[in-house]
Amino acid sequence: MTLPHIVSIGFTCADLAATTTFFCEGLGFRPLGDPLVLRGGPYGELLGLGGAVIHLQRLAIGTELLELTQVVDPGEGNRPGRPIPRDSRSNDHWFQHICLVVADLEGALEQLRGVRPADGRDAISTAPQRLPDWNEGAAGIVAYKFRDPEGHPLELLQFPPDKGDARWHAPAGSGPVLGIDHSAIGVSDSEASCRFYGGLLGLRLGGDGINHGPEQDHLDGLPGARVRITSHRCPEGAGMECLDYRVPAGGRPMPPDQGPQDAAHWQVRLQVADLAGMAARASDWGGRLVGAGPVDLGEQAALIGGRRALQLADPDGHHLQLIEA
């Protein structure tokens, strides 16, 4: 696998079993075995939750992995987790979602009908939106945003024949979702994010443009939305997308005390070649180490997929977990 490479994208949830059921029954994800149980040890220290009891459930979709985390016990001296703020909006800087590519968006929504609330209170978008022809980079894409039962934002996206990777135009499998194209994050400064994801992590710039108009308003559930979108791609697989909302103003920053026990916490795990070098250079590119630096995972290495790992925050506080190839 060419590096850097996104191994998994995940978030924290309060009810691991119920969240697993939602993604498997509603979206066709497949559980990879039973949940992993981590009791204390280096992984908790890596996350800043010494002594925590953590359950991890990995779900596969296409060639990508979604990792669900439940902090069963945050450990002595650590506060319990908090739910996602009920008034969260797409322009808040803690915003993060996964973009799920589908072959048939209407069919995917129909399969979700049985696991979504009938009153539509989980919707972010007013309805599926076809992005306009004037927007060359996105013309013809159909998208829809909603939330899972705990409030984590999700996006369904259907590419037209002339856009997207070739794998998004292969015959559909057994479920409505083909895979994860990217994780999108709210950012305050596109240039700072580009320096971090390109300069430090080595992701290439895949696209840069401004989306606006009534379709974007209805997609994001925001009036007068105007958002600069910069795409950052790994050599293969899923990538990252930065959403810098110019309008509406007033997107709130990441809470300084947000932690892995909070439901608004997302985490992207990347495999990289030079863990020590990235730890040493992180602040030069606007990043911040979470904890002292690389952690030797010891007996937990096989569970996480790397001998050593580094917890890192980007310029807006979004967490990434780097593991050594």
mmCIF file of C-alpha atoms in Angstrom:
data_model
loop_
_atom_site.group_PDB
_atom_site.id
_atom_site.type_symbol
_atom_site.label_atom_id
_atom_site.label_comp_id
_atom_site.label_asym_id
_atom_site.label_seq_id
_atom_site.Cartn_x
_atom_site.Cartn_y
_atom_site.Cartn_z
ATOM 1 C CA MET A 1 0.000 0.000 0.000
ATOM 2 C CA THR A 2 1.423 3.390 -1.017
ATOM 3 C CA LEU A 3 1.861 5.808 1.909
ATOM 4 C CA PRO A 4 0.367 7.865 3.419
ATOM 5 C CA HIS A 5 -2.788 5.764 3.598
ATOM 6 C CA ILE A 6 -5.993 6.162 5.610
ATOM 7 C CA VAL A 7 -6.488 2.902 7.500
ATOM 8 C CA SER A 8 -9.810 3.826 9.115
ATOM 9 C CA ILE A 9 -12.134 6.692 9.917
ATOM 10 C CA GLY A 10 -14.134 6.587 13.100
ATOM 11 C CA PHE A 11 -15.978 8.340 15.859
ATOM 12 C CA THR A 12 -17.050 7.904 19.465
ATOM 13 C CA CYS A 13 -20.540 6.679 20.312
ATOM 14 C CA ALA A 14 -22.464 6.128 23.543
ATOM 15 C CA ASP A 15 -24.161 2.876 22.460
ATOM 16 C CA LEU A 16 -21.839 0.699 20.403
ATOM 17 C CA ALA A 17 -24.386 -2.062 19.759
ATOM 18 C CA ALA A 18 -27.138 0.281 18.563
ATOM 19 C CA THR A 19 -24.778 2.266 16.347
ATOM 20 C CA THR A 20 -23.425 -0.943 14.822
ATOM 21 C CA THR A 21 -26.970 -2.082 14.050
ATOM 22 C CA PHE A 22 -27.781 1.233 12.360
ATOM 23 C CA PHE A 23 -24.790 1.079 10.014
ATOM 24 C CA CYS A 24 -25.178 -2.610 9.222
ATOM 25 C CA GLU A 25 -28.951 -2.756 8.722
ATOM 26 C CA GLY A 26 -29.378 0.691 7.207
ATOM 27 C CA LEU A 27 -26.248 1.073 5.101
ATOM 28 C CA GLY A 28 -24.876 -2.423 4.508
ATOM 29 C CA PHE A 29 -21.701 -2.250 6.601
ATOM 30 C CA ARG A 30 -20.195 -5.578 7.758
ATOM 31 C CA PRO A 31 -18.786 -6.105 11.265
ATOM 32 C CA LEU A 32 -15.265 -7.484 11.361
ATOM 33 C CA GLY A 33 -15.617 -9.797 14.314
ATOM 34 C CA ASP A 34 -16.700 -8.919 17.822
ATOM 35 C CA PRO A 35 -15.778 -5.615 19.482
ATOM 36 C CA LEU A 36 -12.194 -5.333 20.720
ATOM 37 C CA VAL A 37 -11.912 -4.666 24.448
ATOM 38 C CA LEU A 38 -8.962 -2.568 25.627
ATOM 39 C CA ARG A 39 -8.543 -2.257 29.392
ATOM 40 C CA GLY A 40 -5.996 0.409 30.198
ATOM 41 C CA GLY A 41 -2.595 0.069 28.611
ATOM 42 C CA PRO A 42 -0.762 2.191 26.045
ATOM 43 C CA TYR A 43 -3.749 2.802 23.759
ATOM 44 C CA GLY A 44 -5.634 4.610 26.515
ATOM 45 C CA GLU A 45 -2.489 6.620 27.263
ATOM 46 C CA LEU A 46 -2.217 7.477 23.557
ATOM 47 C CA LEU A 47 -5.738 8.922 23.631
ATOM 48 C CA GLY A 48 -5.093 10.811 26.849
ATOM 49 C CA LEU A 49 -7.399 8.501 28.836
ATOM 50 C CA GLY A 50 -5.073 6.613 31.138
ATOM 51 C CA GLY A 51 -6.763 3.571 32.683
ATOM 52 C CA ALA A 52 -9.804 3.767 30.387
ATOM 53 C CA VAL A 53 -11.863 0.771 29.281
ATOM 54 C CA ILE A 54 -12.463 1.158 25.550
ATOM 55 C CA HIS A 55 -14.491 -0.974 23.131
ATOM 56 C CA LEU A 56 -13.719 -0.772 19.396
ATOM 57 C CA GLN A 57 -15.962 -2.140 16.647
ATOM 58 C CA ARG A 58 -14.652 -2.201 13.092
ATOM 59 C CA LEU A 59 -17.113 -2.146 10.216
ATOM 60 C CA ALA A 60 -16.157 -2.737 6.583
ATOM 61 C CA ILE A 61 -17.742 -1.145 3.531
ATOM 62 C CA GLY A 62 -16.120 -1.640 0.114
ATOM 63 C CA THR A 63 -12.374 -1.362 0.764
ATOM 64 C CA GLU A 64 -12.735 1.108 3.678
ATOM 65 C CA LEU A 65 -13.067 0.706 7.440
ATOM 66 C CA LEU A 66 -15.268 2.594 9.887
ATOM 67 C CA GLU A 67 -14.146 2.266 13.501
ATOM 68 C CA LEU A 68 -16.685 2.876 16.267
ATOM 69 C CA THR A 69 -15.335 3.689 19.733
ATOM 70 C CA GLN A 70 -17.210 3.448 23.029
ATOM 71 C CA VAL A 71 -15.400 4.664 26.132
ATOM 72 C CA VAL A 72 -17.059 2.402 28.689
ATOM 73 C CA ASP A 73 -15.023 3.834 31.573
ATOM 74 C CA PRO A 74 -12.926 6.987 30.987
ATOM 75 C CA GLY A 75 -10.527 6.050 33.789
ATOM 76 C CA GLU A 76 -9.810 7.613 37.129
ATOM 77 C CA GLY A 77 -9.632 11.404 37.027
ATOM 78 C CA ASN A 78 -11.187 11.657 33.540
ATOM 79 C CA ARG A 79 -14.659 13.128 33.069
ATOM 80 C CA PRO A 80 -17.447 11.140 31.356
ATOM 81 C CA GLY A 81 -18.280 11.733 27.721
ATOM 82 C CA ARG A 82 -20.683 14.378 26.417
ATOM 83 C CA PRO A 83 -23.263 14.055 23.632
ATOM 84 C CA ILE A 84 -23.000 16.033 20.396
ATOM 85 C CA PRO A 85 -24.419 19.552 20.935
ATOM 86 C CA ARG A 86 -28.012 19.585 19.732
ATOM 87 C CA ASP A 87 -27.492 22.866 17.870
ATOM 88 C CA SER A 88 -24.440 21.668 15.870
ATOM 89 C CA ARG A 89 -24.282 23.046 12.335
ATOM 90 C CA SER A 90 -22.164 22.302 9.284
ATOM 91 C CA ASN A 91 -20.083 25.478 9.710
ATOM 92 C CA ASP A 92 -18.988 24.632 13.283
ATOM 93 C CA HIS A 93 -15.318 23.722 13.359
ATOM 94 C CA TRP A 94 -15.938 20.473 15.251
ATOM 95 C CA PHE A 95 -18.097 19.307 12.320
ATOM 96 C CA GLN A 96 -16.930 16.098 10.659
ATOM 97 C CA HIS A 97 -18.678 13.536 8.488
ATOM 98 C CA ILE A 98 -17.994 10.591 6.236
ATOM 99 C CA CYS A 99 -19.053 10.717 2.596
ATOM 100 C CA LEU A 100 -20.626 7.408 1.572
ATOM 101 C CA VAL A 101 -20.720 6.791 -2.163
ATOM 102 C CA VAL A 102 -23.866 5.082 -3.475
ATOM 103 C CA ALA A 103 -24.841 3.786 -6.903
ATOM 104 C CA ASP A 104 -28.496 4.752 -6.370
ATOM 105 C CA LEU A 105 -29.176 7.490 -3.834
ATOM 106 C CA GLU A 106 -32.934 7.060 -3.823
ATOM 107 C CA GLY A 107 -32.512 3.328 -3.290
ATOM 108 C CA ALA A 108 -30.148 3.974 -0.384
ATOM 109 C CA LEU A 109 -32.677 6.303 1.237
ATOM 110 C CA GLU A 110 -35.362 3.667 0.831
ATOM 111 C CA GLN A 111 -33.228 1.061 2.626
ATOM 112 C CA LEU A 112 -32.574 3.564 5.425
ATOM 113 C CA ARG A 113 -36.296 4.138 5.931
ATOM 114 C CA GLY A 114 -36.580 1.370 8.509
ATOM 115 C CA VAL A 115 -33.818 2.735 10.772
ATOM 116 C CA ARG A 116 -34.491 6.484 10.506
ATOM 117 C CA PRO A 117 -37.108 8.453 12.480
ATOM 118 C CA ALA A 118 -40.327 8.835 10.512
ATOM 119 C CA ASP A 119 -40.560 12.578 11.246
ATOM 120 C CA GLY A 120 -37.253 13.315 9.479
ATOM 121 C CA ARG A 121 -35.680 15.041 12.467
ATOM 122 C CA ASP A 122 -32.318 13.474 11.578
ATOM 123 C CA ALA A 123 -32.149 15.338 8.234
ATOM 124 C CA ILE A 124 -29.570 18.037 7.506
ATOM 125 C CA SER A 125 -30.550 18.468 3.838
ATOM 126 C CA THR A 126 -34.097 19.355 2.847
ATOM 127 C CA ALA A 127 -33.935 16.734 0.064
ATOM 128 C CA PRO A 128 -31.303 15.187 -2.246
ATOM 129 C CA GLN A 129 -29.572 17.955 -4.187
ATOM 130 C CA ARG A 130 -28.117 17.854 -7.706
ATOM 131 C CA LEU A 131 -25.181 20.250 -7.811
ATOM 132 C CA PRO A 132 -25.486 22.814 -10.623
ATOM 133 C CA ASP A 133 -23.843 22.686 -14.048
ATOM 134 C CA TRP A 134 -21.941 25.968 -13.538
ATOM 135 C CA ASN A 135 -19.880 24.231 -10.867
ATOM 136 C CA GLU A 136 -17.528 22.276 -13.147
ATOM 137 C CA GLY A 137 -15.869 20.264 -10.397
ATOM 138 C CA ALA A 138 -19.155 19.071 -8.883
ATOM 139 C CA ALA A 139 -21.710 19.386 -11.688
ATOM 140 C CA GLY A 140 -24.175 16.511 -11.742
ATOM 141 C CA ILE A 141 -23.229 15.098 -8.334
ATOM 142 C CA VAL A 142 -26.293 14.277 -6.231
ATOM 143 C CA ALA A 143 -25.854 14.510 -2.460
ATOM 144 C CA TYR A 144 -27.847 14.276 0.749
ATOM 145 C CA LYS A 145 -26.798 14.877 4.373
ATOM 146 C CA PHE A 146 -28.371 13.477 7.535
ATOM 147 C CA ARG A 147 -27.401 12.261 11.014
ATOM 148 C CA ASP A 148 -27.135 8.859 12.632
ATOM 149 C CA PRO A 149 -29.194 8.198 15.818
ATOM 150 C CA GLU A 150 -26.559 9.859 18.037
ATOM 151 C CA GLY A 151 -26.180 12.909 15.802
ATOM 152 C CA HIS A 152 -23.032 12.052 13.793
ATOM 153 C CA PRO A 153 -23.301 13.715 10.352
ATOM 154 C CA LEU A 154 -23.255 11.523 7.246
ATOM 155 C CA GLU A 155 -23.383 12.266 3.533
ATOM 156 C CA LEU A 156 -24.670 10.073 0.729
ATOM 157 C CA LEU A 157 -23.203 10.945 -2.669
ATOM 158 C CA GLN A 158 -23.921 9.662 -6.160
ATOM 159 C CA PHE A 159 -21.368 10.490 -8.870
ATOM 160 C CA PRO A 160 -22.369 11.136 -12.494
ATOM 161 C CA PRO A 161 -20.586 8.978 -15.113
ATOM 162 C CA ASP A 162 -17.846 11.581 -15.742
ATOM 163 C CA LYS A 163 -16.782 12.089 -12.119
ATOM 164 C CA GLY A 164 -15.310 10.104 -9.252
ATOM 165 C CA ASP A 165 -12.869 7.193 -9.161
ATOM 166 C CA ALA A 166 -13.465 4.254 -11.469
ATOM 167 C CA ARG A 167 -14.355 2.107 -8.462
ATOM 168 C CA TRP A 168 -17.452 4.242 -7.874
ATOM 169 C CA HIS A 169 -18.823 3.119 -11.241
ATOM 170 C CA ALA A 170 -18.357 -0.622 -10.711
ATOM 171 C CA PRO A 171 -21.432 -2.827 -10.287
ATOM 172 C CA ALA A 172 -23.041 -2.387 -6.875
ATOM 173 C CA GLY A 173 -22.472 -5.077 -4.263
ATOM 174 C CA SER A 174 -25.002 -6.480 -1.836
ATOM 175 C CA GLY A 175 -25.784 -3.147 -0.153
ATOM 176 C CA PRO A 176 -26.534 0.446 -1.189
ATOM 177 C CA VAL A 177 -23.133 1.864 -0.203
ATOM 178 C CA LEU A 178 -20.050 1.299 -2.370
ATOM 179 C CA GLY A 179 -17.505 2.735 0.076
ATOM 180 C CA ILE A 180 -16.173 5.835 1.826
ATOM 181 C CA ASP A 181 -14.774 8.512 -0.484
ATOM 182 C CA HIS A 182 -13.588 10.932 2.200
ATOM 183 C CA SER A 183 -14.113 12.435 5.609
ATOM 184 C CA ALA A 184 -15.037 16.136 5.556
ATOM 185 C CA ILE A 185 -14.073 18.497 8.382
ATOM 186 C CA GLY A 186 -14.987 22.049 9.306
ATOM 187 C CA VAL A 187 -11.968 24.388 9.192
ATOM 188 C CA SER A 188 -11.343 28.059 9.944
ATOM 189 C CA ASP A 189 -8.510 28.706 7.465
ATOM 190 C CA SER A 190 -8.158 26.780 4.199
ATOM 191 C CA GLU A 191 -4.549 27.841 3.692
ATOM 192 C CA ALA A 192 -3.512 26.630 7.158
ATOM 193 C CA SER A 193 -5.268 23.302 6.567
ATOM 194 C CA CYS A 194 -3.596 22.904 3.167
ATOM 195 C CA ARG A 195 -0.167 23.462 4.735
ATOM 196 C CA PHE A 196 -0.875 20.849 7.403
ATOM 197 C CA TYR A 197 -2.385 18.110 5.217
ATOM 198 C CA GLY A 198 0.001 18.678 2.327
ATOM 199 C CA GLY A 199 3.207 19.796 4.018
ATOM 200 C CA LEU A 200 3.211 17.527 7.056
ATOM 201 C CA LEU A 201 1.140 14.497 6.054
ATOM 202 C CA GLY A 202 2.005 14.478 2.352
ATOM 203 C CA LEU A 203 -1.535 14.365 0.953
ATOM 204 C CA ARG A 204 -1.938 15.866 -2.528
ATOM 205 C CA LEU A 205 -4.392 18.632 -3.308
ATOM 206 C CA GLY A 206 -7.241 17.018 -5.226
ATOM 207 C CA GLY A 207 -9.476 20.025 -5.812
ATOM 208 C CA ASP A 208 -10.152 23.558 -4.608
ATOM 209 C CA GLY A 209 -13.307 25.558 -5.234
ATOM 210 C CA ILE A 210 -16.190 27.511 -3.756
ATOM 211 C CA ASN A 211 -19.714 26.074 -3.641
ATOM 212 C CA HIS A 212 -22.727 28.328 -3.233
ATOM 213 C CA GLY A 213 -26.281 28.804 -4.400
ATOM 214 C CA PRO A 214 -29.675 27.379 -3.434
ATOM 215 C CA GLU A 215 -28.536 23.777 -3.874
ATOM 216 C CA GLN A 216 -25.760 24.271 -1.315
ATOM 217 C CA ASP A 217 -28.181 26.002 1.076
ATOM 218 C CA HIS A 218 -30.573 23.045 0.913
ATOM 219 C CA LEU A 219 -27.750 20.504 1.134
ATOM 220 C CA ASP A 220 -26.187 22.024 4.273
ATOM 221 C CA GLY A 221 -29.339 23.345 5.915
ATOM 222 C CA LEU A 222 -27.691 26.777 6.101
ATOM 223 C CA PRO A 223 -29.033 30.044 4.630
ATOM 224 C CA GLY A 224 -26.815 31.728 2.022
ATOM 225 C CA ALA A 225 -24.113 29.062 2.338
ATOM 226 C CA ARG A 226 -20.803 29.851 0.678
ATOM 227 C CA VAL A 227 -18.074 27.303 1.383
ATOM 228 C CA ARG A 228 -14.541 26.837 0.086
ATOM 229 C CA ILE A 229 -13.874 23.121 -0.334
ATOM 230 C CA THR A 230 -10.320 21.793 -0.569
ATOM 231 C CA SER A 231 -9.821 18.091 -1.177
ATOM 232 C CA HIS A 232 -6.714 16.267 0.056
ATOM 233 C CA ARG A 233 -6.061 12.798 -1.319
ATOM 234 C CA CYS A 234 -3.861 9.876 -0.390
ATOM 235 C CA PRO A 235 -2.222 7.974 -3.275
ATOM 236 C CA GLU A 236 -5.187 5.585 -3.056
ATOM 237 C CA GLY A 237 -8.298 5.030 -0.985
ATOM 238 C CA ALA A 238 -10.198 7.581 1.077
ATOM 239 C CA GLY A 239 -9.108 11.200 1.497
ATOM 240 C CA MET A 240 -9.861 14.319 3.533
ATOM 241 C CA GLU A 241 -12.006 17.307 2.575
ATOM 242 C CA CYS A 242 -11.800 20.696 4.307
ATOM 243 C CA LEU A 243 -14.941 22.849 4.512
ATOM 244 C CA ASP A 244 -14.214 26.540 5.102
ATOM 245 C CA TYR A 245 -17.558 28.350 5.401
ATOM 246 C CA ARG A 246 -17.309 32.018 4.407
ATOM 247 C CA VAL A 247 -21.095 32.353 4.870
ATOM 248 C CA PRO A 248 -22.752 31.991 7.293
ATOM 249 C CA ALA A 249 -20.141 33.426 9.603
ATOM 250 C CA GLY A 250 -19.944 32.482 13.256
ATOM 251 C CA GLY A 251 -18.923 28.834 13.054
ATOM 252 C CA ARG A 252 -17.848 27.839 16.558
ATOM 253 C CA PRO A 253 -14.343 26.551 17.327
ATOM 254 C CA MET A 254 -13.572 23.085 18.611
ATOM 255 C CA PRO A 255 -14.035 23.033 22.412
ATOM 256 C CA PRO A 256 -10.523 23.040 23.919
ATOM 257 C CA ASP A 257 -11.448 20.215 26.299
ATOM 258 C CA GLN A 258 -13.111 17.938 23.737
ATOM 259 C CA GLY A 259 -11.781 14.420 24.242
ATOM 260 C CA PRO A 260 -12.059 10.885 22.844
ATOM 261 C CA GLN A 261 -14.881 10.112 25.298
ATOM 262 C CA ASP A 262 -17.111 12.787 23.668
ATOM 263 C CA ALA A 263 -19.539 11.787 20.909
ATOM 264 C CA ALA A 264 -18.381 14.729 18.748
ATOM 265 C CA HIS A 265 -14.872 13.214 18.665
ATOM 266 C CA TRP A 266 -13.805 11.803 15.307
ATOM 267 C CA GLN A 267 -10.487 10.182 14.520
ATOM 268 C CA VAL A 268 -8.747 9.402 11.239
ATOM 269 C CA ARG A 269 -6.033 6.732 11.457
ATOM 270 C CA LEU A 270 -3.268 7.005 8.868
ATOM 271 C CA GLN A 271 -0.325 4.750 8.197
ATOM 272 C CA VAL A 272 2.820 6.804 7.601
ATOM 273 C CA ALA A 273 6.489 6.151 6.990
ATOM 274 C CA ASP A 274 8.194 8.625 9.347
ATOM 275 C CA LEU A 275 6.383 8.820 12.678
ATOM 276 C CA ALA A 276 9.248 10.429 14.623
ATOM 277 C CA GLY A 277 9.835 13.014 11.900
ATOM 278 C CA MET A 278 6.163 14.000 11.839
ATOM 279 C CA ALA A 279 6.133 14.317 15.625
ATOM 280 C CA ALA A 280 9.147 16.634 15.456
ATOM 281 C CA ARG A 281 7.711 18.788 12.639
ATOM 282 C CA ALA A 282 4.024 18.887 13.628
ATOM 283 C CA SER A 283 4.081 22.358 15.196
ATOM 284 C CA ASP A 284 5.925 23.780 12.173
ATOM 285 C CA TRP A 285 2.873 22.940 10.045
ATOM 286 C CA GLY A 286 0.214 24.113 12.502
ATOM 287 C CA GLY A 287 -0.411 20.775 14.199
ATOM 288 C CA ARG A 288 -0.338 19.883 17.881
ATOM 289 C CA LEU A 289 0.806 16.722 19.615
ATOM 290 C CA VAL A 290 -1.747 15.109 21.916
ATOM 291 C CA GLY A 291 0.388 13.783 24.730
ATOM 292 C CA ALA A 292 4.148 13.515 24.838
ATOM 293 C CA GLY A 293 4.751 11.956 21.431
ATOM 294 C CA PRO A 294 4.912 8.506 19.809
ATOM 295 C CA VAL A 295 3.679 5.691 22.044
ATOM 296 C CA ASP A 296 4.928 2.106 21.900
ATOM 297 C CA LEU A 297 1.726 0.037 21.800
ATOM 298 C CA GLY A 298 3.340 -3.128 23.127
ATOM 299 C CA GLU A 299 0.910 -6.056 23.329
ATOM 300 C CA GLN A 300 -1.890 -3.873 21.912
ATOM 301 C CA ALA A 301 0.023 -3.273 18.663
ATOM 302 C CA ALA A 302 -1.662 -6.158 16.850
ATOM 303 C CA LEU A 303 -5.102 -4.779 17.725
ATOM 304 C CA ILE A 304 -4.338 -1.297 16.371
ATOM 305 C CA GLY A 305 -2.235 -2.353 13.397
ATOM 306 C CA GLY A 306 1.064 -0.647 14.178
ATOM 307 C CA ARG A 307 3.945 -0.962 16.629
ATOM 308 C CA ARG A 308 4.014 2.728 17.491
ATOM 309 C CA ALA A 309 1.386 5.438 17.206
ATOM 310 C CA LEU A 310 1.085 9.203 17.545
ATOM 311 C CA GLN A 311 -2.043 11.184 18.410
ATOM 312 C CA LEU A 312 -2.083 14.516 16.575
ATOM 313 C CA ALA A 313 -4.496 17.444 16.273
ATOM 314 C CA ASP A 314 -4.735 19.524 13.087
ATOM 315 C CA PRO A 315 -4.899 23.365 13.160
ATOM 316 C CA ASP A 316 -8.611 23.273 14.136
ATOM 317 C CA GLY A 317 -8.314 20.442 16.665
ATOM 318 C CA HIS A 318 -9.485 17.480 14.556
ATOM 319 C CA HIS A 319 -7.712 14.330 15.732
ATOM 320 C CA LEU A 320 -5.578 12.069 13.595
ATOM 321 C CA GLN A 321 -3.858 8.927 14.755
ATOM 322 C CA LEU A 322 -0.656 8.146 12.917
ATOM 323 C CA ILE A 323 0.690 4.589 12.996
ATOM 324 C CA GLU A 324 4.087 3.477 11.841
ATOM 325 C CA ALA A 325 4.205 1.390 8.678
#
